[in-house]
Amino acid sequence: MTRQCIFPDHFLWGAATSSYQIEGAWNEDGKGESIWDRFARIPGTIEDGSSGDVACDHYHRWREDIALMRELGLRSYRFSIAWPRILPNGRGKVNQAGLDFYSRLVDELLAHDIIPFVTLYHWDLPQALQDEGGWPLRSTAEAFVEFADVVSRHLGDRVKHWITHNEPWCASMLGYQIGRHAPGLQNWPAALAASHHLLLSHGWAVPVLRRNSLGAEVGITLNFTHAIPASPSAADLDACRHFDGYFNRWFIDPLYGRHYPADMVADYIDAGYLPPEGMTAIEPGDLQAIAVQTDFLGVNYYTRAIIRSTAIPESDNLPPTVQLAPQEEWTEMGWEVYPDGLYELLVRLYFNYRPPKLYVTENGASYSDGAGSDGRICDTRRQRYLRDHLSAAHRAIAAGVPLSGYFVWSLFDNFEWDKGYTQRFGIVWIDYTTQQRIPKESAAWYRKVIEANAIELD
Ligand code: IFM
């Protein structure tokens, strides 16, 4: 017997992308260079040697792409703004052509009754700012506020949903500590300073967005990994506490007025990543700024982490995680499919931090299933992944979590950062030779979910 889970009225159904991953046109119409333009050109940084130079060519195909969104029944589209398209040098001179591109995009979305959900920073920092030192510098946070101001002065009359940052853990730790993402550094003190300046720039930008975009909802998106210890041993419990602090609490705690977690500051001092005085990047007023009241918390969720203190990570700067689930239960990213983690996370976030509302701003799976002989792309594993995560989200709503929307990652197959085009997260297939867009079965399924405002469980 099938069971229906009906979502609340006005639940916002959408799909998400980001500028560098889909736009291409990396050097057109006055755009400046970003750290990803630079990083992807360094041999060995990207698994298949590719770059976002062309990606899905969305910069030229945006009209067709919006028509497709409409066909898929999306109520909202989450996308990001390429900072170097707007301020090629990171600050100062504004590139009108860049603003015009996003202005046309927003108008076309609205003309199709699709709500634009805008992320300001999804990792494509202007290279000019990285040349000065990038996020480890306070001046980059100041430049971000200028960027937020320029964009919201131009789009704020029509855009009423703003995300300051996408996944500051990635921007700071993958970029400056692990070094897998641009700018590719492996420097703990720099990464910790970067994390502070990313959060600070969020805090400073929120009032600017509110001023320029009256009545808008403003928030931030974090990526969370639900962490559990591999065993009840004291060592695994402690390693799990540390992982949770590093990945989750380091970012959410200061945003909700709790300062950086004291246990993590102590761990980082012990490890020599911070001086004995602690977080010296913090200046008076910073923590109050970071804890600014927001309208929502954006939650990106993909998998859980199982932590074993003695696990040997692939490299020194990665956490000690182990995989216990059989390989059939992983996506092609090597991430375990664990829908209950979304339920546990949403409940934990809401009841511990009390954001006024939450959106799942990313959730999805990488599977490379392509067209069969009939031309259809039967990505049943993705469909099941999405359905089971939506079911978990629905249970969280039933438990009292004010979840207001859900965005599939991703609308399109796209450039998956250091993995290049080897991973396909889209509900729409991209043929990178012809740039043809082919909706997968999951897209047809998602359209029905949106129409019914419900999922069906067997
Ligand atoms: O593709 C990324 C996205 O840019 C940020 N969140 C995770 C996705 C999958 O790795």
CSV table of N, CA and C and ligand atoms in Angstrom, one decimal, residues 18 21 78 122-123 166-167 170 223 300 302 333 335 362 409-410 414-417 425, ligand 1:
chain,number,residue,atom,x,y,z
A,18,SER,N,25.4,26.6,-8.9
A,18,SER,CA,26.3,27.7,-8.5
A,18,SER,C,27.0,28.2,-9.8
A,21,GLN,N,30.1,26.5,-11.3
A,21,GLN,CA,29.9,25.1,-11.7
A,21,GLN,C,29.1,25.0,-13.1
A,78,ARG,N,17.7,28.3,-7.0
A,78,ARG,CA,18.8,28.8,-6.2
A,78,ARG,C,20.1,28.8,-7.0
A,122,HIS,N,29.6,31.5,-3.6
A,122,HIS,CA,29.7,30.1,-3.7
A,122,HIS,C,31.1,29.8,-4.3
A,123,TRP,N,32.1,30.4,-3.6
A,123,TRP,CA,33.5,30.0,-3.7
A,123,TRP,C,34.3,30.7,-4.8
A,166,ASN,N,27.7,30.1,0.9
A,166,ASN,CA,27.4,28.7,0.8
A,166,ASN,C,28.6,27.9,1.4
A,167,GLU,N,28.3,27.2,2.5
A,167,GLU,CA,29.3,26.2,3.1
A,167,GLU,C,30.6,26.9,3.4
A,170,CYS,N,33.7,24.6,3.6
A,170,CYS,CA,34.4,24.3,2.4
A,170,CYS,C,35.3,25.4,2.0
A,223,ASN,N,27.1,23.5,5.5
A,223,ASN,CA,27.0,22.1,5.2
A,223,ASN,C,27.3,21.3,6.5
A,300,ASN,N,22.7,22.2,4.0
A,300,ASN,CA,23.1,21.3,3.0
A,300,ASN,C,23.5,20.0,3.6
A,302,TYR,N,24.3,15.7,2.7
A,302,TYR,CA,24.5,14.6,1.8
A,302,TYR,C,24.7,13.3,2.4
A,333,MET,N,30.2,9.5,-5.2
A,333,MET,CA,31.2,10.3,-4.5
A,333,MET,C,31.8,9.5,-3.4
A,335,TRP,N,30.0,8.5,-0.9
A,335,TRP,CA,29.3,9.0,0.3
A,335,TRP,C,28.2,8.0,0.6
A,362,GLU,N,20.5,22.3,-0.2
A,362,GLU,CA,21.1,21.3,-1.1
A,362,GLU,C,20.9,19.9,-0.5
A,409,TRP,N,20.1,19.3,-5.1
A,409,TRP,CA,21.4,19.5,-5.8
A,409,TRP,C,21.6,18.4,-6.7
A,410,SER,N,21.6,18.6,-8.0
A,410,SER,CA,21.6,19.9,-8.6
A,410,SER,C,20.6,19.9,-9.8
A,414,ASN,N,27.1,19.1,-13.5
A,414,ASN,CA,28.0,20.3,-13.7
A,414,ASN,C,29.4,20.0,-13.2
A,415,PHE,N,30.2,21.0,-13.1
A,415,PHE,CA,31.6,20.9,-12.8
A,415,PHE,C,31.7,20.7,-11.3
A,416,GLU,N,32.1,19.5,-10.9
A,416,GLU,CA,32.1,19.1,-9.4
A,416,GLU,C,33.5,19.4,-8.9
A,417,TRP,N,33.9,20.6,-8.9
A,417,TRP,CA,35.1,21.1,-8.2
A,417,TRP,C,36.4,20.2,-8.6
A,425,PHE,N,25.6,15.1,-10.6
A,425,PHE,CA,24.5,15.3,-9.6
A,425,PHE,C,23.2,15.7,-10.1
B,1,IFM,O1,28.7,20.5,-5.9
B,1,IFM,C1,28.8,20.8,-4.5
B,1,IFM,C2,28.2,22.2,-4.2
B,1,IFM,O2,28.9,23.2,-4.9
B,1,IFM,C3,28.3,22.5,-2.8
B,1,IFM,N1,27.8,21.5,-2.0
B,1,IFM,C4,28.1,20.1,-2.3
B,1,IFM,C5,27.9,19.8,-3.7
B,1,IFM,C6,28.3,18.4,-4.0
B,1,IFM,O3,29.6,18.1,-3.7
